[in-house]
Amino acid sequence: MTTNTNSQSQSLQDEDLLKQGKIPVIFKVLSFAVLMVFVFTGIANLLPQVEGQAPKDIKVDLGALTMETYIAMGETLFSGKGTCTLCHNNLGRAPDILALNMEETAVERLSVEDYKGDAKNSEQYFLESMVDPSKYVVPGYGKAGEPSPMPTIDKAPIGLTQIEMGAIIAFLQAKDGGEPTVDLPTDAPAVEETVATTEPPKPAANAEEVLLKNGCTACHAVLDSPSTIGPNLKDIGARSSREEIRESIINPAAVIAEGFPPIMPANFADKMMVKELEMVVDFLVASEDSTQTDAPKETEMKGE
Amino acid sequence: MLPNNSLVTAHFVSSIEEQSPSQSGVILHRSMQFMLALIIILSALMLVPDYAWSSDSAVATEAVAEELTDNKPAPVMGPRDYRQIGSMSSRSFVWVIAQLHLFLAAFVLAVPLFVTVIEWIGVKTGDQRYDDMAHEFMKVSMTAYSLTALFGGTLAFSLFLLYPTFMGYMMEVFGNQVMVYALLFFLESGVLYVYYYSWYALRYGNKKYVHLTLGVLLNGVGTTLLFVANAWATFMMAPSGVDDAGVVTGGIWDIMRGPLWNPVNLHRFVANIAFGGAIVGAYAGYKMLSARTMEQRAHYDWMGYTSNFIAVLAFLPLPFAGYWLMAEIYAYSQQMGITAMGGILAWLFIVQAVLIGTILLAANYYLWNGMSRCEGSGRYTWLIKFIAVTLVVSFLIWVTPHTLILSAQEIATLGGSHHPLLGPFGIMPAKNIAVNLMLIGTFLSFQLYRRSDKVITVPWANFGNALMVAIYLVAIANVIFLGVYYGYFTNTVYKVGSSVAQVISTLIVIVSGVVIDTMMFKGAKTLPVKWGQISNRGVYALFALPIAFTWLMALMGYVRSSVRTHWHVYTVMKDNSVDNFIPNIGHAGNMMTVATISFLALVLFIFWVASLGDTKQAKPVSVPAQNPAQ
């Protein structure tokens, strides 16, 4: 073997290098690898933990809307669904709308010579900035001759509705003490359009709310309702599996419970948010006792 | 001759002399059949996407009718369009499976790339060792190949099961292109098996060139395969060839050639090589640590060094490929760019810095330790402590967050799915200085290593050295000056410009270093290199590298995928599933760890199977005794 042909000092060193130790190599290497992975994982867990929720659409009662709540809705949209603060902040990516007096800014923009847009007042200017940002690009932003870096707000991915943009305009006009000129939306658009509320958009807080909101109590014995039009749901968890319950709500026609007419509305899947559906299913799975009048308690939202 | 009396030695010998199909052949044949069956099922599945999922006939006829007119908008997703396995999160499930498939795919696409190059080097230099090494690399990647297909099949099944409507839409958009993919997969398998199993049949003379051609063909098919699959991911990020509603308006070429396709192609191609190199490096490292003889140790030391060299070489241009990708993302949608670099995902770049720092430190550590292989290295060891200090200080600057100590509460109050809390890290001046100094330091380590076994004899040696030192000094001064001056004393627009100038300084060091060295090494006296003479501790760098790479790949893949926020197909198809939010970093990190550890387990299996083929059971002694012929 080569070791024999080498010099004395060399072969000693060779033996040292070849020494395997008591712990098998595989364990040493594995522990080293796992340790490294855990260090990386640890770092990821030490950083600030924030979830980026997708914007949620919730219906708002237009009849009850006041200018005050409309402005508040605009403010929420500005940092929420509109994602305006992503760019409009103090990092120099876009004009710092929250710090600027926007009423004055609008007047200033409309008076400069190379303003080529069609707006005549601040309301129109704000709207134009949102739906056609390249009409006028504030000097110092974007590249000359190219479209504005500002996205078109009424298109995907942001996709605000007319009503929502109106709320933002109201907010921009009011935030520095001005009087909003936008009209309050009436419930004229009978379209199934979804509008953000003044609260941070959220699904129903718990399963009870979903059940009430969707009128399940009208037909089912559930919560405080004694109705017998549909099957009693207080003990459904004992009768049906999670999958069956989910299916019964999404697609009631699939299996008709014996002795009942097939009248359960089929559109709950479209009306409910996914999280709401999951809450109701969780709630019903846990409802195993028909004598119990109180709702089972552990129906809080998973992530909250 | 090498003695043949121990199993371990037999292992080493057989890797050189293996001429006949061994046990590994049997295993491979079996897995090949398995895989083929799977691909057939998979392809069949892809043929029937539209009809299989529509349960009532009205919808089915509608689908047929619309198929003909070819203009269906992307479906609006409701609860009916998602399924779950038990109460397991569909996203988490698909996340891990997809990640494992991608790890394996990256590995099996990368190995043939550098194997063909190594094989070619072997032909050019006439050094048999290269050929043997290339063959051994291929052997390792063969088992990985079937596993890749298995995970690919599982991924496809789970996507169709859990996201049927989404997959239906993707099939509608990509149409027959997916069958091209399946076809390429057949071709890839065919060429791969012929390439591997004909290694010794086509070994010398002109036949070797036939074999090399097969290698080139294999890589051509593999790379095409990668690009075809990339189009799916980049379409989801930046759809092209469809209108605002998702109605297909262009041909398949318009759909594939979106703005992000080529940047992702380049980035994945290069990253795969680095990744593949790192993994086979770990294989060599492991074999080296468990070697029983000095020859074995020397063989695997050399193999580990070469793999590491490939990995680091491929790794160095990656930041530039990443820069291009990011620039294209900003050009496509500033909003998407800011979401990645300055919004909620920005913190991930801190983790990225830790990982890249780990990789660079490990690479340097390995080179420094490897200097003990050459007696001539004593001339340079004094420099190492300076490089080490520079690297560590730069590393610390790099991982220091820009906006320190914002609590999760504060971030949450900033609202929305995007948070304007961090400056764009990519153009942070202090960090740019740090990154460039780390790259320069790494190159210096590499250059010293290369010089340690040489005595330069060209008459202008002193001048050459002085020139090299001058280039280093000017470049370092330039990097620091540009960073400080433009970073802190002028406005944002110039920051981007200065970072480009810094990168150019770094590149000049690398290019001129290679050129000057090549010229100076002409006629240089080479000192003996004693392969195997590296401390065992140094070998652990070979494990640090792939672990960090694997985790890094999981991380960056996650960022790439997450910039879509709550969209399946950005701006076209909303994600309305329960999982349509961006999870917090801790959760994401845990998912990456699950994927990485599972991959680790698979890699162990792959290595074990590869060495199984070399293990020959000793013939029981009793058998010859009972043999009448004896």
Tab-separated table of C-alpha atoms in Angstrom, chain B residues 355-534:
chain	number	residue	atom	x	y	z
B	355	LEU	CA	-27.201	32.106	3.255
B	356	ILE	CA	-25.032	33.668	0.586
B	357	GLY	CA	-22.614	34.781	3.287
B	358	THR	CA	-22.479	31.209	4.564
B	359	ILE	CA	-21.766	29.947	1.074
B	360	LEU	CA	-18.950	32.406	0.483
B	361	LEU	CA	-17.406	31.787	3.902
B	362	ALA	CA	-17.581	28.034	3.381
B	363	ALA	CA	-16.015	28.314	-0.067
B	364	ASN	CA	-13.159	30.384	1.298
B	365	TYR	CA	-12.675	28.147	4.287
B	366	TYR	CA	-12.412	25.183	1.979
B	367	LEU	CA	-9.807	26.865	-0.190
B	368	TRP	CA	-7.724	27.913	2.802
B	369	ASN	CA	-7.785	24.446	4.255
B	370	GLY	CA	-6.992	22.986	0.871
B	371	MET	CA	-3.762	24.955	0.745
B	372	SER	CA	-2.263	22.326	3.005
B	373	ARG	CA	-2.186	20.056	-0.029
B	374	CYS	CA	0.699	22.036	-1.501
B	375	GLU	CA	3.991	22.816	0.121
B	376	GLY	CA	4.217	26.041	-1.830
B	377	SER	CA	1.244	27.534	-0.032
B	378	GLY	CA	3.323	28.741	2.912
B	379	ARG	CA	4.153	31.815	0.872
B	380	TYR	CA	0.581	33.059	1.054
B	381	THR	CA	-0.876	31.907	4.341
B	382	TRP	CA	-0.182	35.247	6.039
B	383	LEU	CA	-2.748	36.878	3.762
B	384	ILE	CA	-5.576	34.623	4.858
B	385	LYS	CA	-6.284	36.366	8.130
B	386	PHE	CA	-6.862	39.648	6.305
B	387	ILE	CA	-9.245	38.052	3.863
B	388	ALA	CA	-11.014	36.372	6.751
B	389	VAL	CA	-11.488	39.645	8.627
B	390	THR	CA	-12.747	41.415	5.502
B	391	LEU	CA	-15.195	38.629	4.818
B	392	VAL	CA	-16.580	38.524	8.326
B	393	VAL	CA	-16.954	42.290	8.646
B	394	SER	CA	-18.589	42.526	5.223
B	395	PHE	CA	-20.883	39.677	6.142
B	396	LEU	CA	-22.025	41.438	9.290
B	397	ILE	CA	-22.705	44.673	7.438
B	398	TRP	CA	-24.665	42.782	4.877
B	399	VAL	CA	-27.001	41.034	7.264
B	400	THR	CA	-27.734	44.132	9.315
B	401	PRO	CA	-31.314	45.093	8.487
B	402	HIS	CA	-31.847	48.569	7.131
B	403	THR	CA	-34.756	49.530	9.325
B	404	LEU	CA	-33.961	47.887	12.592
B	405	ILE	CA	-36.453	46.883	15.215
B	406	LEU	CA	-39.878	47.368	13.799
B	407	SER	CA	-42.112	45.124	15.807
B	408	ALA	CA	-44.634	42.917	14.101
B	409	GLN	CA	-47.293	45.151	15.666
B	410	GLU	CA	-45.881	48.259	14.033
B	411	ILE	CA	-45.673	46.503	10.710
B	412	ALA	CA	-49.236	45.297	10.933
B	413	THR	CA	-50.538	48.813	11.529
B	414	LEU	CA	-48.989	49.869	8.255
B	415	GLY	CA	-51.706	47.747	6.799
B	416	GLY	CA	-52.512	45.989	3.589
B	417	SER	CA	-50.747	43.139	2.004
B	418	HIS	CA	-47.708	45.253	1.318
B	419	HIS	CA	-45.602	47.086	3.804
B	420	PRO	CA	-43.502	50.102	2.987
B	421	LEU	CA	-41.076	49.467	5.760
B	422	LEU	CA	-37.774	48.655	4.172
B	423	GLY	CA	-35.661	50.424	1.645
B	424	PRO	CA	-34.728	48.412	-1.391
B	425	PHE	CA	-31.941	46.230	-0.090
B	426	GLY	CA	-30.536	45.534	-3.493
B	427	ILE	CA	-29.278	49.065	-3.853
B	428	MET	CA	-28.292	49.764	-0.280
B	429	PRO	CA	-24.844	51.323	-0.575
B	430	ALA	CA	-23.248	49.826	2.539
B	431	LYS	CA	-24.449	46.410	1.563
B	432	ASN	CA	-23.143	46.854	-1.950
B	433	ILE	CA	-19.703	47.588	-0.614
B	434	ALA	CA	-19.913	44.510	1.559
B	435	VAL	CA	-21.089	42.177	-1.181
B	436	ASN	CA	-18.481	43.325	-3.641
B	437	LEU	CA	-15.689	43.039	-1.081
B	438	MET	CA	-16.821	39.520	-0.289
B	439	LEU	CA	-16.694	38.580	-3.952
B	440	ILE	CA	-13.267	40.151	-4.375
B	441	GLY	CA	-12.018	38.406	-1.229
B	442	THR	CA	-13.287	35.066	-2.480
B	443	PHE	CA	-11.585	35.533	-5.785
B	444	LEU	CA	-8.335	36.417	-3.993
B	445	SER	CA	-8.544	33.192	-1.990
B	446	PHE	CA	-9.066	31.295	-5.192
B	447	GLN	CA	-6.150	33.009	-6.888
B	448	LEU	CA	-3.850	32.303	-3.970
B	449	TYR	CA	-4.923	28.715	-3.985
B	450	ARG	CA	-4.134	28.365	-7.632
B	451	ARG	CA	-0.741	29.925	-7.130
B	452	SER	CA	0.212	27.820	-4.160
B	453	ASP	CA	1.398	24.888	-6.266
B	454	LYS	CA	3.311	26.960	-8.778
B	455	VAL	CA	6.655	28.672	-9.010
B	456	ILE	CA	6.302	31.390	-11.589
B	457	THR	CA	9.215	31.557	-13.994
B	458	VAL	CA	8.245	34.228	-16.539
B	459	PRO	CA	10.795	37.088	-16.544
B	460	TRP	CA	8.149	39.714	-15.829
B	461	ALA	CA	6.861	37.958	-12.716
B	462	ASN	CA	7.509	40.904	-10.434
B	463	PHE	CA	5.792	43.311	-12.740
B	464	GLY	CA	2.837	40.953	-13.105
B	465	ASN	CA	2.454	40.620	-9.372
B	466	ALA	CA	2.704	44.359	-8.836
B	467	LEU	CA	0.074	44.908	-11.512
B	468	MET	CA	-2.248	42.406	-9.887
B	469	VAL	CA	-1.812	44.000	-6.467
B	470	ALA	CA	-2.483	47.429	-8.007
B	471	ILE	CA	-5.682	46.186	-9.655
B	472	TYR	CA	-6.893	44.814	-6.347
B	473	LEU	CA	-6.135	48.015	-4.485
B	474	VAL	CA	-7.750	50.279	-7.076
B	475	ALA	CA	-10.829	48.078	-7.313
B	476	ILE	CA	-11.290	47.913	-3.549
B	477	ALA	CA	-10.825	51.661	-3.208
B	478	ASN	CA	-13.265	52.210	-6.041
B	479	VAL	CA	-15.912	49.948	-4.556
B	480	ILE	CA	-15.697	51.713	-1.209
B	481	PHE	CA	-15.559	55.200	-2.658
B	482	LEU	CA	-18.504	54.697	-5.003
B	483	GLY	CA	-20.573	53.150	-2.262
B	484	VAL	CA	-19.904	55.867	0.266
B	485	TYR	CA	-19.994	58.848	-2.051
B	486	TYR	CA	-22.951	58.009	-4.229
B	487	GLY	CA	-24.723	56.032	-1.584
B	488	TYR	CA	-24.780	58.658	1.098
B	489	PHE	CA	-24.317	61.964	-0.667
B	490	THR	CA	-26.543	61.855	-3.716
B	491	ASN	CA	-30.100	60.777	-4.366
B	492	THR	CA	-31.663	57.472	-5.207
B	493	VAL	CA	-31.305	57.560	-8.952
B	494	TYR	CA	-27.506	57.434	-8.770
B	495	LYS	CA	-27.490	54.644	-6.229
B	496	VAL	CA	-28.489	52.176	-8.874
B	497	GLY	CA	-25.883	53.568	-11.227
B	498	SER	CA	-23.130	53.334	-8.648
B	499	SER	CA	-23.936	49.732	-7.856
B	500	VAL	CA	-23.365	48.861	-11.493
B	501	ALA	CA	-19.978	50.609	-11.410
B	502	GLN	CA	-19.076	48.669	-8.271
B	503	VAL	CA	-19.962	45.396	-9.885
B	504	ILE	CA	-17.827	46.340	-12.875
B	505	SER	CA	-14.840	46.921	-10.584
B	506	THR	CA	-15.332	43.460	-9.152
B	507	LEU	CA	-15.635	41.929	-12.581
B	508	ILE	CA	-12.453	43.669	-13.712
B	509	VAL	CA	-10.569	42.078	-10.813
B	510	ILE	CA	-11.892	38.656	-11.737
B	511	VAL	CA	-11.269	38.927	-15.462
B	512	SER	CA	-7.838	40.527	-15.217
B	513	GLY	CA	-6.905	38.051	-12.495
B	514	VAL	CA	-7.704	35.138	-14.756
B	515	VAL	CA	-5.910	36.695	-17.724
B	516	ILE	CA	-2.766	37.724	-15.840
B	517	ASP	CA	-2.560	34.353	-14.106
B	518	THR	CA	-2.930	32.439	-17.332
B	519	MET	CA	-0.074	34.415	-18.831
B	520	MET	CA	2.117	34.174	-15.751
B	521	PHE	CA	1.595	30.452	-15.343
B	522	LYS	CA	3.184	29.801	-18.765
B	523	GLY	CA	6.144	27.553	-18.169
B	524	ALA	CA	5.671	27.776	-14.411
B	525	LYS	CA	7.204	25.023	-12.328
B	526	THR	CA	4.486	23.007	-10.607
B	527	LEU	CA	5.008	21.774	-7.101
B	528	PRO	CA	3.480	18.448	-6.152
B	529	VAL	CA	-0.088	18.524	-4.883
B	530	LYS	CA	-0.865	15.861	-2.329
B	531	TRP	CA	-4.530	15.112	-2.732
B	532	GLY	CA	-6.113	13.940	0.473
B	533	GLN	CA	-3.901	16.173	2.592
B	534	ILE	CA	-6.639	18.411	3.872
